[in-house]
Amino acid sequence: MNFAKIIKRFRIEKAHGFRLSDFDPADTCGLDIGKAAAKDMIADGLRHLTAMQEKLYAQNQWALLIILQGMDASGKDGVIKHVMSGLNPQGCEVHAFKHPSAEDLEHDFLWRAARRLPARGRIGIFNRSYYEDVLVVRVRRELLGRQNLPAQLVTKAIWSERFNSIRAFERHLALNGTLVLKFHLRISKEEQRQRLLARLDEPSKRWKFSMDDVDDRKLWGRYMEAYEDAIRNTATAEAPWYIVPADHKWFAWLTVAAAIGGAMERLKLEFPLVRGKALEELERVRRALGAAK
Ligand code: ADP
């Protein structure tokens, strides 16, 4: 099955006409394979990803930044567990961005993320990111008050100014060899309700439950507006958004794995070629090692 074609449907590279409501959270593109078969497909995809990661690491030129955003219980942790588990941990780092610390709040909103960017050859995964500063901070305005900004800078234009900052930041990263891929895990309000209930019912999941999640449900519409505006204003060819239908976990995993695989393929990664004098040197070492038996 050609998943590459499917992925195209979910990739947003320009703002024009983007509407979140055009994307059905329960979409599976007509696939009805379920979790078990999806896991086999993901395993195939992971082998491919792992092979490309080795080249990324050896080549040490490109970096890959994967940003995961979504409402609570949309499956961000699950994507990290199921899609990224095959990667070599040596070349991969996950950062979860939670409530900002006092030190974070002493700096501009991109600062804490900038300190966690992946180095060349590495994959960085952001579980939430600086996008929270145009999402939760926009919806819960009291959070903006805690950011210690000079009062004259807090105007109606603040969100569009932040979008400008994000676009410039991501363009800068792209021009310096970091491939930025952004995923919005889109679940329906009803599916979230089911998952929150499951958290309450299942002792091993209870620790994940937070009253904030219930409060945020009341602001669902405003979150969706904030997501739509953020995606509309920050979807670019160099740092695309993927709107991932996430009501079916297996489909979300497949989509994310395929999107990352496709994007890495386009980098045309290769192992560095050893040539000329360096190759001659290796031949000498090989002869010496062979003779030393
Ligand atoms: P998660 O839901 O990601 O598993 P938590 O339950 O600890 O982890 O939630 C982290 C919380 O931190 C989320 O509610 C998120 O909105 C909040 N958060 C993240 N970044 C910021 C930020 N810049 N400003 C305010 N709140 C933030």
PDB file of C-alpha atoms and ligand atoms in Angstrom:
ATOM      1  CA  MET A   1       0.000   0.000   0.000  1.00  0.00           C
ATOM      2  CA  ASN A   2       1.325   3.409  -0.908  1.00  0.00           C
ATOM      3  CA  PHE A   3       1.239   5.305   2.330  1.00  0.00           C
ATOM      4  CA  ALA A   4       3.264   8.147   0.828  1.00  0.00           C
ATOM      5  CA  LYS A   5       0.182   9.214  -1.119  1.00  0.00           C
ATOM      6  CA  ILE A   6      -1.953   9.120   1.992  1.00  0.00           C
ATOM      7  CA  ILE A   7       0.509  11.263   3.884  1.00  0.00           C
ATOM      8  CA  LYS A   8       0.297  14.001   1.287  1.00  0.00           C
ATOM      9  CA  ARG A   9      -3.312  14.579   2.275  1.00  0.00           C
ATOM     10  CA  PHE A  10      -2.313  15.454   5.787  1.00  0.00           C
ATOM     11  CA  ARG A  11       0.710  17.628   5.052  1.00  0.00           C
ATOM     12  CA  ILE A  12       0.072  21.361   5.294  1.00  0.00           C
ATOM     13  CA  GLU A  13       2.715  23.549   3.721  1.00  0.00           C
ATOM     14  CA  LYS A  14       0.844  26.741   3.226  1.00  0.00           C
ATOM     15  CA  ALA A  15      -1.803  28.631   5.043  1.00  0.00           C
ATOM     16  CA  HIS A  16      -4.110  29.191   2.162  1.00  0.00           C
ATOM     17  CA  GLY A  17      -7.620  27.958   2.948  1.00  0.00           C
ATOM     18  CA  PHE A  18      -6.592  25.710   5.838  1.00  0.00           C
ATOM     19  CA  ARG A  19      -9.465  24.628   8.057  1.00  0.00           C
ATOM     20  CA  LEU A  20      -9.058  22.195  10.903  1.00  0.00           C
ATOM     21  CA  SER A  21     -12.645  21.030  10.522  1.00  0.00           C
ATOM     22  CA  ASP A  22     -11.769  19.615   7.084  1.00  0.00           C
ATOM     23  CA  PHE A  23      -9.827  16.888   8.893  1.00  0.00           C
ATOM     24  CA  ASP A  24     -11.805  14.076  10.474  1.00  0.00           C
ATOM     25  CA  PRO A  25     -10.155  12.825  13.687  1.00  0.00           C
ATOM     26  CA  ALA A  26     -11.544   9.336  13.008  1.00  0.00           C
ATOM     27  CA  ASP A  27     -10.210   9.152   9.435  1.00  0.00           C
ATOM     28  CA  THR A  28      -8.364   5.952   8.512  1.00  0.00           C
ATOM     29  CA  CYS A  29      -8.330   6.575   4.750  1.00  0.00           C
ATOM     30  CA  GLY A  30     -10.471   3.491   4.244  1.00  0.00           C
ATOM     31  CA  LEU A  31      -7.934   1.233   5.928  1.00  0.00           C
ATOM     32  CA  ASP A  32      -9.462  -1.213   8.313  1.00  0.00           C
ATOM     33  CA  ILE A  33      -6.521  -3.198   9.549  1.00  0.00           C
ATOM     34  CA  GLY A  34      -6.577  -2.640  13.312  1.00  0.00           C
ATOM     35  CA  LYS A  35      -3.792  -2.443  15.827  1.00  0.00           C
ATOM     36  CA  ALA A  36      -2.068  -5.799  15.277  1.00  0.00           C
ATOM     37  CA  ALA A  37      -1.631  -5.469  11.506  1.00  0.00           C
ATOM     38  CA  ALA A  38      -0.700  -1.828  11.915  1.00  0.00           C
ATOM     39  CA  LYS A  39       2.045  -2.839  14.323  1.00  0.00           C
ATOM     40  CA  ASP A  40       3.532  -5.105  11.613  1.00  0.00           C
ATOM     41  CA  MET A  41       3.445  -2.253   9.142  1.00  0.00           C
ATOM     42  CA  ILE A  42       4.994   0.086  11.685  1.00  0.00           C
ATOM     43  CA  ALA A  43       7.737  -2.458  12.337  1.00  0.00           C
ATOM     44  CA  ASP A  44       8.572  -2.371   8.607  1.00  0.00           C
ATOM     45  CA  GLY A  45       8.546   1.407   8.640  1.00  0.00           C
ATOM     46  CA  LEU A  46      10.757   1.429  11.721  1.00  0.00           C
ATOM     47  CA  ARG A  47      13.396  -0.744  10.098  1.00  0.00           C
ATOM     48  CA  HIS A  48      13.559   1.777   7.294  1.00  0.00           C
ATOM     49  CA  LEU A  49      13.666   4.699   9.750  1.00  0.00           C
ATOM     50  CA  THR A  50      16.449   3.076  11.749  1.00  0.00           C
ATOM     51  CA  ALA A  51      18.518   2.549   8.606  1.00  0.00           C
ATOM     52  CA  MET A  52      18.080   6.205   7.687  1.00  0.00           C
ATOM     53  CA  GLN A  53      18.901   7.308  11.217  1.00  0.00           C
ATOM     54  CA  GLU A  54      22.247   5.503  10.955  1.00  0.00           C
ATOM     55  CA  LYS A  55      23.069   7.483   7.845  1.00  0.00           C
ATOM     56  CA  LEU A  56      21.888  10.726   9.449  1.00  0.00           C
ATOM     57  CA  TYR A  57      24.212  10.030  12.374  1.00  0.00           C
ATOM     58  CA  ALA A  58      27.187   8.995  10.232  1.00  0.00           C
ATOM     59  CA  GLN A  59      26.797  11.911   7.851  1.00  0.00           C
ATOM     60  CA  ASN A  60      26.528  14.345  10.769  1.00  0.00           C
ATOM     61  CA  GLN A  61      25.130  17.182   8.669  1.00  0.00           C
ATOM     62  CA  TRP A  62      21.375  17.200   9.033  1.00  0.00           C
ATOM     63  CA  ALA A  63      19.387  17.231  12.263  1.00  0.00           C
ATOM     64  CA  LEU A  64      15.741  16.272  12.583  1.00  0.00           C
ATOM     65  CA  LEU A  65      13.325  18.034  14.915  1.00  0.00           C
ATOM     66  CA  ILE A  66       9.964  16.370  15.469  1.00  0.00           C
ATOM     67  CA  ILE A  67       7.337  18.429  17.258  1.00  0.00           C
ATOM     68  CA  LEU A  68       4.266  16.734  18.734  1.00  0.00           C
ATOM     69  CA  GLN A  69       1.283  18.860  19.677  1.00  0.00           C
ATOM     70  CA  GLY A  70      -2.204  17.817  20.615  1.00  0.00           C
ATOM     71  CA  MET A  71      -4.864  18.017  23.288  1.00  0.00           C
ATOM     72  CA  ASP A  72      -4.467  15.944  26.444  1.00  0.00           C
ATOM     73  CA  ALA A  73      -4.867  12.227  25.795  1.00  0.00           C
ATOM     74  CA  SER A  74      -4.384  12.738  22.061  1.00  0.00           C
ATOM     75  CA  GLY A  75      -1.635  10.118  22.147  1.00  0.00           C
ATOM     76  CA  LYS A  76       1.632  12.067  22.122  1.00  0.00           C
ATOM     77  CA  ASP A  77       3.277   9.683  24.589  1.00  0.00           C
ATOM     78  CA  GLY A  78       2.027   6.680  22.622  1.00  0.00           C
ATOM     79  CA  VAL A  79       3.514   8.015  19.388  1.00  0.00           C
ATOM     80  CA  ILE A  80       6.862   8.425  21.112  1.00  0.00           C
ATOM     81  CA  LYS A  81       6.650   4.927  22.531  1.00  0.00           C
ATOM     82  CA  HIS A  82       5.488   3.134  19.406  1.00  0.00           C
ATOM     83  CA  VAL A  83       7.029   5.110  16.580  1.00  0.00           C
ATOM     84  CA  MET A  84      10.323   6.214  18.040  1.00  0.00           C
ATOM     85  CA  SER A  85      11.077   3.023  19.977  1.00  0.00           C
ATOM     86  CA  GLY A  86      13.046   1.482  17.126  1.00  0.00           C
ATOM     87  CA  LEU A  87      15.438   4.385  16.869  1.00  0.00           C
ATOM     88  CA  ASN A  88      18.936   4.235  18.254  1.00  0.00           C
ATOM     89  CA  PRO A  89      18.781   6.071  21.609  1.00  0.00           C
ATOM     90  CA  GLN A  90      22.334   7.301  21.105  1.00  0.00           C
ATOM     91  CA  GLY A  91      21.181   9.603  18.335  1.00  0.00           C
ATOM     92  CA  CYS A  92      17.820  10.574  19.737  1.00  0.00           C
ATOM     93  CA  GLU A  93      16.568  12.826  22.543  1.00  0.00           C
ATOM     94  CA  VAL A  94      13.037  13.429  23.815  1.00  0.00           C
ATOM     95  CA  HIS A  95      12.090  16.606  25.669  1.00  0.00           C
ATOM     96  CA  ALA A  96       8.742  17.214  27.312  1.00  0.00           C
ATOM     97  CA  PHE A  97       7.840  20.873  27.684  1.00  0.00           C
ATOM     98  CA  LYS A  98       5.604  21.329  30.703  1.00  0.00           C
ATOM     99  CA  HIS A  99       4.720  24.434  32.700  1.00  0.00           C
ATOM    100  CA  PRO A 100       7.647  26.819  32.278  1.00  0.00           C
ATOM    101  CA  SER A 101      10.072  27.135  35.183  1.00  0.00           C
ATOM    102  CA  ALA A 102      10.909  30.453  36.859  1.00  0.00           C
ATOM    103  CA  GLU A 103      14.106  30.514  34.811  1.00  0.00           C
ATOM    104  CA  ASP A 104      12.208  29.850  31.568  1.00  0.00           C
ATOM    105  CA  LEU A 105       9.906  32.767  32.346  1.00  0.00           C
ATOM    106  CA  GLU A 106      12.917  35.063  32.657  1.00  0.00           C
ATOM    107  CA  HIS A 107      13.529  34.599  28.926  1.00  0.00           C
ATOM    108  CA  ASP A 108      11.760  34.933  25.606  1.00  0.00           C
ATOM    109  CA  PHE A 109       9.340  32.124  24.751  1.00  0.00           C
ATOM    110  CA  LEU A 110      11.706  30.392  22.308  1.00  0.00           C
ATOM    111  CA  TRP A 111      14.628  30.239  24.721  1.00  0.00           C
ATOM    112  CA  ARG A 112      13.951  26.963  26.473  1.00  0.00           C
ATOM    113  CA  ALA A 113      13.316  25.164  23.199  1.00  0.00           C
ATOM    114  CA  ALA A 114      16.410  26.647  21.558  1.00  0.00           C
ATOM    115  CA  ARG A 115      18.522  25.064  24.304  1.00  0.00           C
ATOM    116  CA  ARG A 116      17.132  21.626  23.508  1.00  0.00           C
ATOM    117  CA  LEU A 117      17.552  21.594  19.751  1.00  0.00           C
ATOM    118  CA  PRO A 118      19.082  18.453  18.251  1.00  0.00           C
ATOM    119  CA  ALA A 119      22.700  18.621  17.137  1.00  0.00           C
ATOM    120  CA  ARG A 120      23.720  17.566  13.622  1.00  0.00           C
ATOM    121  CA  GLY A 121      23.219  13.879  13.056  1.00  0.00           C
ATOM    122  CA  ARG A 122      20.614  13.680  15.833  1.00  0.00           C
ATOM    123  CA  ILE A 123      16.870  13.422  16.145  1.00  0.00           C
ATOM    124  CA  GLY A 124      15.128  15.649  18.690  1.00  0.00           C
ATOM    125  CA  ILE A 125      11.556  14.959  19.721  1.00  0.00           C
ATOM    126  CA  PHE A 126       9.593  17.717  21.411  1.00  0.00           C
ATOM    127  CA  ASN A 127       6.591  16.496  23.398  1.00  0.00           C
ATOM    128  CA  ARG A 128       4.829  19.889  23.324  1.00  0.00           C
ATOM    129  CA  SER A 129       6.989  22.853  22.387  1.00  0.00           C
ATOM    130  CA  TYR A 130       7.098  26.624  21.949  1.00  0.00           C
ATOM    131  CA  TYR A 131       3.717  26.209  20.245  1.00  0.00           C
ATOM    132  CA  GLU A 132       2.224  26.074  23.747  1.00  0.00           C
ATOM    133  CA  ASP A 133       2.987  29.793  23.857  1.00  0.00           C
ATOM    134  CA  VAL A 134       0.434  30.439  21.117  1.00  0.00           C
ATOM    135  CA  LEU A 135      -1.974  27.725  22.302  1.00  0.00           C
ATOM    136  CA  VAL A 136      -2.488  27.282  26.053  1.00  0.00           C
ATOM    137  CA  VAL A 137      -1.076  30.744  26.740  1.00  0.00           C
ATOM    138  CA  ARG A 138      -3.506  32.235  24.231  1.00  0.00           C
ATOM    139  CA  VAL A 139      -6.494  30.354  25.586  1.00  0.00           C
ATOM    140  CA  ARG A 140      -5.599  30.853  29.258  1.00  0.00           C
ATOM    141  CA  ARG A 141      -4.671  34.506  29.150  1.00  0.00           C
ATOM    142  CA  GLU A 142      -3.571  34.611  32.799  1.00  0.00           C
ATOM    143  CA  LEU A 143      -0.482  32.626  31.709  1.00  0.00           C
ATOM    144  CA  LEU A 144       0.622  35.486  29.492  1.00  0.00           C
ATOM    145  CA  GLY A 145       0.589  37.716  32.558  1.00  0.00           C
ATOM    146  CA  ARG A 146       3.194  35.458  34.165  1.00  0.00           C
ATOM    147  CA  GLN A 147       5.660  35.957  31.332  1.00  0.00           C
ATOM    148  CA  ASN A 148       6.980  39.282  32.682  1.00  0.00           C
ATOM    149  CA  LEU A 149       6.704  41.036  29.337  1.00  0.00           C
ATOM    150  CA  PRO A 150       6.899  44.840  29.233  1.00  0.00           C
ATOM    151  CA  ALA A 151       3.290  46.063  29.227  1.00  0.00           C
ATOM    152  CA  GLN A 152       3.663  48.057  26.007  1.00  0.00           C
ATOM    153  CA  LEU A 153       4.592  44.870  24.146  1.00  0.00           C
ATOM    154  CA  VAL A 154       1.417  43.076  25.124  1.00  0.00           C
ATOM    155  CA  THR A 155      -0.932  44.250  22.405  1.00  0.00           C
ATOM    156  CA  LYS A 156      -3.549  42.649  20.194  1.00  0.00           C
ATOM    157  CA  ALA A 157      -0.771  41.912  17.715  1.00  0.00           C
ATOM    158  CA  ILE A 158       1.109  39.660  20.111  1.00  0.00           C
ATOM    159  CA  TRP A 159      -0.057  36.380  18.538  1.00  0.00           C
ATOM    160  CA  SER A 160       0.752  37.392  14.986  1.00  0.00           C
ATOM    161  CA  GLU A 161       4.110  38.670  16.222  1.00  0.00           C
ATOM    162  CA  ARG A 162       4.745  35.310  17.866  1.00  0.00           C
ATOM    163  CA  PHE A 163       3.842  33.552  14.621  1.00  0.00           C
ATOM    164  CA  ASN A 164       6.402  35.767  12.859  1.00  0.00           C
ATOM    165  CA  SER A 165       9.004  34.793  15.452  1.00  0.00           C
ATOM    166  CA  ILE A 166       8.213  31.101  15.028  1.00  0.00           C
ATOM    167  CA  ARG A 167       8.341  31.274  11.235  1.00  0.00           C
ATOM    168  CA  ALA A 168      11.668  33.106  11.350  1.00  0.00           C
ATOM    169  CA  PHE A 169      13.048  30.653  13.927  1.00  0.00           C
ATOM    170  CA  GLU A 170      12.024  27.604  11.905  1.00  0.00           C
ATOM    171  CA  ARG A 171      13.333  29.102   8.673  1.00  0.00           C
ATOM    172  CA  HIS A 172      16.641  29.778  10.386  1.00  0.00           C
ATOM    173  CA  LEU A 173      16.764  26.147  11.536  1.00  0.00           C
ATOM    174  CA  ALA A 174      15.894  24.865   8.075  1.00  0.00           C
ATOM    175  CA  LEU A 175      18.593  27.001   6.448  1.00  0.00           C
ATOM    176  CA  ASN A 176      21.107  25.592   8.896  1.00  0.00           C
ATOM    177  CA  GLY A 177      20.339  21.945   8.307  1.00  0.00           C
ATOM    178  CA  THR A 178      17.568  21.099  10.758  1.00  0.00           C
ATOM    179  CA  LEU A 179      14.543  19.452   9.211  1.00  0.00           C
ATOM    180  CA  VAL A 180      11.526  20.539  11.241  1.00  0.00           C
ATOM    181  CA  LEU A 181       8.386  18.356  11.144  1.00  0.00           C
ATOM    182  CA  LYS A 182       5.343  19.319  13.182  1.00  0.00           C
ATOM    183  CA  PHE A 183       2.507  16.972  14.061  1.00  0.00           C
ATOM    184  CA  HIS A 184      -0.881  17.901  15.390  1.00  0.00           C
ATOM    185  CA  LEU A 185      -2.552  14.796  16.805  1.00  0.00           C
ATOM    186  CA  ARG A 186      -6.183  15.541  16.189  1.00  0.00           C
ATOM    187  CA  ILE A 187      -8.682  13.723  18.397  1.00  0.00           C
ATOM    188  CA  SER A 188     -12.375  14.334  18.795  1.00  0.00           C
ATOM    189  CA  LYS A 189     -13.811  15.627  22.036  1.00  0.00           C
ATOM    190  CA  GLU A 190     -15.726  12.370  22.452  1.00  0.00           C
ATOM    191  CA  GLU A 191     -12.634  10.213  22.012  1.00  0.00           C
ATOM    192  CA  GLN A 192     -10.833  12.355  24.563  1.00  0.00           C
ATOM    193  CA  ARG A 193     -13.732  11.817  26.981  1.00  0.00           C
ATOM    194  CA  GLN A 194     -13.394   8.048  26.559  1.00  0.00           C
ATOM    195  CA  ARG A 195      -9.662   8.162  27.117  1.00  0.00           C
ATOM    196  CA  LEU A 196      -9.946  10.344  30.216  1.00  0.00           C
ATOM    197  CA  LEU A 197     -12.560   7.934  31.586  1.00  0.00           C
ATOM    198  CA  ALA A 198     -10.201   5.042  30.903  1.00  0.00           C
ATOM    199  CA  ARG A 199      -7.531   6.866  32.874  1.00  0.00           C
ATOM    200  CA  LEU A 200      -9.878   7.074  35.826  1.00  0.00           C
ATOM    201  CA  ASP A 201     -10.968   3.453  35.550  1.00  0.00           C
ATOM    202  CA  GLU A 202      -7.563   1.906  35.083  1.00  0.00           C
ATOM    203  CA  PRO A 203      -5.324   2.030  38.171  1.00  0.00           C
ATOM    204  CA  SER A 204      -2.160   1.929  36.076  1.00  0.00           C
ATOM    205  CA  LYS A 205      -3.296   4.980  34.126  1.00  0.00           C
ATOM    206  CA  ARG A 206      -4.691   7.059  36.990  1.00  0.00           C
ATOM    207  CA  TRP A 207      -1.434   8.932  37.536  1.00  0.00           C
ATOM    208  CA  LYS A 208      -1.865  10.499  34.110  1.00  0.00           C
ATOM    209  CA  PHE A 209      -5.153  12.096  35.055  1.00  0.00           C
ATOM    210  CA  SER A 210      -5.129  15.808  35.803  1.00  0.00           C
ATOM    211  CA  MET A 211      -7.988  18.135  36.711  1.00  0.00           C
ATOM    212  CA  ASP A 212      -6.494  20.618  34.207  1.00  0.00           C
ATOM    213  CA  ASP A 213      -7.502  18.210  31.450  1.00  0.00           C
ATOM    214  CA  VAL A 214     -11.128  18.440  32.515  1.00  0.00           C
ATOM    215  CA  ASP A 215     -10.953  22.243  32.726  1.00  0.00           C
ATOM    216  CA  ASP A 216      -9.409  22.387  29.258  1.00  0.00           C
ATOM    217  CA  ARG A 217     -12.357  20.423  27.858  1.00  0.00           C
ATOM    218  CA  LYS A 218     -14.580  23.382  28.672  1.00  0.00           C
ATOM    219  CA  LEU A 219     -12.321  25.499  26.483  1.00  0.00           C
ATOM    220  CA  TRP A 220     -12.259  22.965  23.644  1.00  0.00           C
ATOM    221  CA  GLY A 221     -13.616  25.356  21.013  1.00  0.00           C
ATOM    222  CA  ARG A 222     -11.093  28.018  21.890  1.00  0.00           C
ATOM    223  CA  TYR A 223      -8.266  25.508  21.735  1.00  0.00           C
ATOM    224  CA  MET A 224      -9.380  24.425  18.276  1.00  0.00           C
ATOM    225  CA  GLU A 225      -9.438  28.066  17.121  1.00  0.00           C
ATOM    226  CA  ALA A 226      -5.963  28.599  18.557  1.00  0.00           C
ATOM    227  CA  TYR A 227      -4.664  25.448  16.832  1.00  0.00           C
ATOM    228  CA  GLU A 228      -6.213  26.442  13.537  1.00  0.00           C
ATOM    229  CA  ASP A 229      -4.740  29.930  13.663  1.00  0.00           C
ATOM    230  CA  ALA A 230      -1.312  28.640  14.724  1.00  0.00           C
ATOM    231  CA  ILE A 231      -1.185  26.042  11.946  1.00  0.00           C
ATOM    232  CA  ARG A 232      -2.491  28.504   9.372  1.00  0.00           C
ATOM    233  CA  ASN A 233       0.264  30.938  10.272  1.00  0.00           C
ATOM    234  CA  THR A 234       3.193  28.586  10.658  1.00  0.00           C
ATOM    235  CA  ALA A 235       2.716  25.942   7.968  1.00  0.00           C
ATOM    236  CA  THR A 236       5.556  26.357   5.486  1.00  0.00           C
ATOM    237  CA  ALA A 237       7.288  24.137   2.945  1.00  0.00           C
ATOM    238  CA  GLU A 238      10.431  24.125   5.068  1.00  0.00           C
ATOM    239  CA  ALA A 239       8.594  23.302   8.315  1.00  0.00           C
ATOM    240  CA  PRO A 240       5.292  21.624   7.408  1.00  0.00           C
ATOM    241  CA  TRP A 241       2.494  20.626   9.749  1.00  0.00           C
ATOM    242  CA  TYR A 242       0.912  17.186   9.561  1.00  0.00           C
ATOM    243  CA  ILE A 243      -2.672  16.959  10.759  1.00  0.00           C
ATOM    244  CA  VAL A 244      -2.787  13.418  12.109  1.00  0.00           C
ATOM    245  CA  PRO A 245      -6.198  11.783  12.599  1.00  0.00           C
ATOM    246  CA  ALA A 246      -5.696  10.390  16.095  1.00  0.00           C
ATOM    247  CA  ASP A 247      -8.972   8.808  17.226  1.00  0.00           C
ATOM    248  CA  HIS A 248      -7.506   5.490  16.083  1.00  0.00           C
ATOM    249  CA  LYS A 249      -4.126   5.187  17.717  1.00  0.00           C
ATOM    250  CA  TRP A 250      -2.772   2.696  15.204  1.00  0.00           C
ATOM    251  CA  PHE A 251      -3.577   5.029  12.332  1.00  0.00           C
ATOM    252  CA  ALA A 252      -1.836   7.932  14.080  1.00  0.00           C
ATOM    253  CA  TRP A 253       1.286   5.809  14.626  1.00  0.00           C
ATOM    254  CA  LEU A 254       1.343   4.705  11.003  1.00  0.00           C
ATOM    255  CA  THR A 255       0.854   8.236   9.744  1.00  0.00           C
ATOM    256  CA  VAL A 256       3.597   9.726  11.893  1.00  0.00           C
ATOM    257  CA  ALA A 257       6.035   6.918  11.029  1.00  0.00           C
ATOM    258  CA  ALA A 258       5.335   7.265   7.314  1.00  0.00           C
ATOM    259  CA  ALA A 259       5.585  11.060   7.385  1.00  0.00           C
ATOM    260  CA  ILE A 260       8.965  10.975   9.104  1.00  0.00           C
ATOM    261  CA  GLY A 261      10.197   8.230   6.783  1.00  0.00           C
ATOM    262  CA  GLY A 262       9.103  10.151   3.678  1.00  0.00           C
ATOM    263  CA  ALA A 263      10.665  13.401   4.850  1.00  0.00           C
ATOM    264  CA  MET A 264      13.965  11.692   5.706  1.00  0.00           C
ATOM    265  CA  GLU A 265      14.025   9.998   2.333  1.00  0.00           C
ATOM    266  CA  ARG A 266      13.869  13.379   0.664  1.00  0.00           C
ATOM    267  CA  LEU A 267      17.130  14.301   2.411  1.00  0.00           C
ATOM    268  CA  LYS A 268      18.858  11.609   0.313  1.00  0.00           C
ATOM    269  CA  LEU A 269      21.065  10.599   3.211  1.00  0.00           C
ATOM    270  CA  GLU A 270      24.186   8.565   2.433  1.00  0.00           C
ATOM    271  CA  PHE A 271      27.029   7.150   4.457  1.00  0.00           C
ATOM    272  CA  PRO A 272      30.097   9.361   4.022  1.00  0.00           C
ATOM    273  CA  LEU A 273      32.358   7.907   1.310  1.00  0.00           C
ATOM    274  CA  VAL A 274      35.896   7.093   2.326  1.00  0.00           C
ATOM    275  CA  ARG A 275      38.153   7.878  -0.664  1.00  0.00           C
ATOM    276  CA  GLY A 276      41.663   8.746  -1.781  1.00  0.00           C
ATOM    277  CA  LYS A 277      44.344   8.939   0.896  1.00  0.00           C
ATOM    278  CA  ALA A 278      41.952   8.010   3.722  1.00  0.00           C
ATOM    279  CA  LEU A 279      40.951   4.837   1.840  1.00  0.00           C
ATOM    280  CA  GLU A 280      44.618   3.968   1.187  1.00  0.00           C
ATOM    281  CA  GLU A 281      45.267   4.382   4.904  1.00  0.00           C
ATOM    282  CA  LEU A 282      42.414   1.998   5.704  1.00  0.00           C
ATOM    283  CA  GLU A 283      43.841  -0.551   3.248  1.00  0.00           C
ATOM    284  CA  ARG A 284      47.222  -0.302   5.008  1.00  0.00           C
ATOM    285  CA  VAL A 285      45.582  -0.873   8.398  1.00  0.00           C
ATOM    286  CA  ARG A 286      43.631  -3.823   7.020  1.00  0.00           C
ATOM    287  CA  ARG A 287      46.857  -5.447   5.717  1.00  0.00           C
ATOM    288  CA  ALA A 288      48.600  -4.826   9.049  1.00  0.00           C
ATOM    289  CA  LEU A 289      45.688  -6.248  11.049  1.00  0.00           C
ATOM    290  CA  GLY A 290      45.497  -9.253   8.698  1.00  0.00           C
ATOM    291  CA  ALA A 291      49.195  -9.970   9.080  1.00  0.00           C
ATOM    292  CA  ALA A 292      49.193  -9.586  12.874  1.00  0.00           C
ATOM    293  CA  LYS A 293      47.388 -12.905  13.472  1.00  0.00           C
TER     294      LYS A 293
HETATM  295  P1  ADP B   1       1.340  16.162  29.277  1.00  0.00           P
HETATM  296  O1  ADP B   1      -0.093  16.556  29.294  1.00  0.00           O
HETATM  297  O2  ADP B   1       2.114  16.770  28.147  1.00  0.00           O
HETATM  298  O3  ADP B   1       1.549  14.673  29.398  1.00  0.00           O
HETATM  299  P2  ADP B   1       1.413  17.455  31.807  1.00  0.00           P
HETATM  300  O4  ADP B   1       0.136  16.796  32.199  1.00  0.00           O
HETATM  301  O5  ADP B   1       2.462  17.641  32.842  1.00  0.00           O
HETATM  302  O6  ADP B   1       2.066  16.718  30.578  1.00  0.00           O
HETATM  303  O7  ADP B   1       1.040  18.849  31.166  1.00  0.00           O
HETATM  304  C1  ADP B   1       1.942  19.790  30.855  1.00  0.00           C
HETATM  305  C2  ADP B   1       1.200  21.106  30.899  1.00  0.00           C
HETATM  306  O8  ADP B   1       2.133  22.138  30.714  1.00  0.00           O
HETATM  307  C3  ADP B   1       0.160  21.211  29.818  1.00  0.00           C
HETATM  308  O9  ADP B   1      -1.069  21.542  30.377  1.00  0.00           O
HETATM  309  C4  ADP B   1       0.685  22.344  28.953  1.00  0.00           C
HETATM  310  O10 ADP B   1      -0.328  23.096  28.389  1.00  0.00           O
HETATM  311  C5  ADP B   1       1.517  23.122  29.952  1.00  0.00           C
HETATM  312  N1  ADP B   1       2.499  23.968  29.290  1.00  0.00           N
HETATM  313  C6  ADP B   1       3.437  23.590  28.414  1.00  0.00           C
HETATM  314  N2  ADP B   1       4.118  24.665  27.956  1.00  0.00           N
HETATM  315  C7  ADP B   1       3.581  25.744  28.552  1.00  0.00           C
HETATM  316  C8  ADP B   1       3.835  27.136  28.485  1.00  0.00           C
HETATM  317  N3  ADP B   1       4.780  27.634  27.704  1.00  0.00           N
HETATM  318  N4  ADP B   1       3.092  27.947  29.248  1.00  0.00           N
HETATM  319  C9  ADP B   1       2.135  27.435  30.046  1.00  0.00           C
HETATM  320  N5  ADP B   1       1.833  26.143  30.145  1.00  0.00           N
HETATM  321  C10 ADP B   1       2.542  25.298  29.408  1.00  0.00           C
END
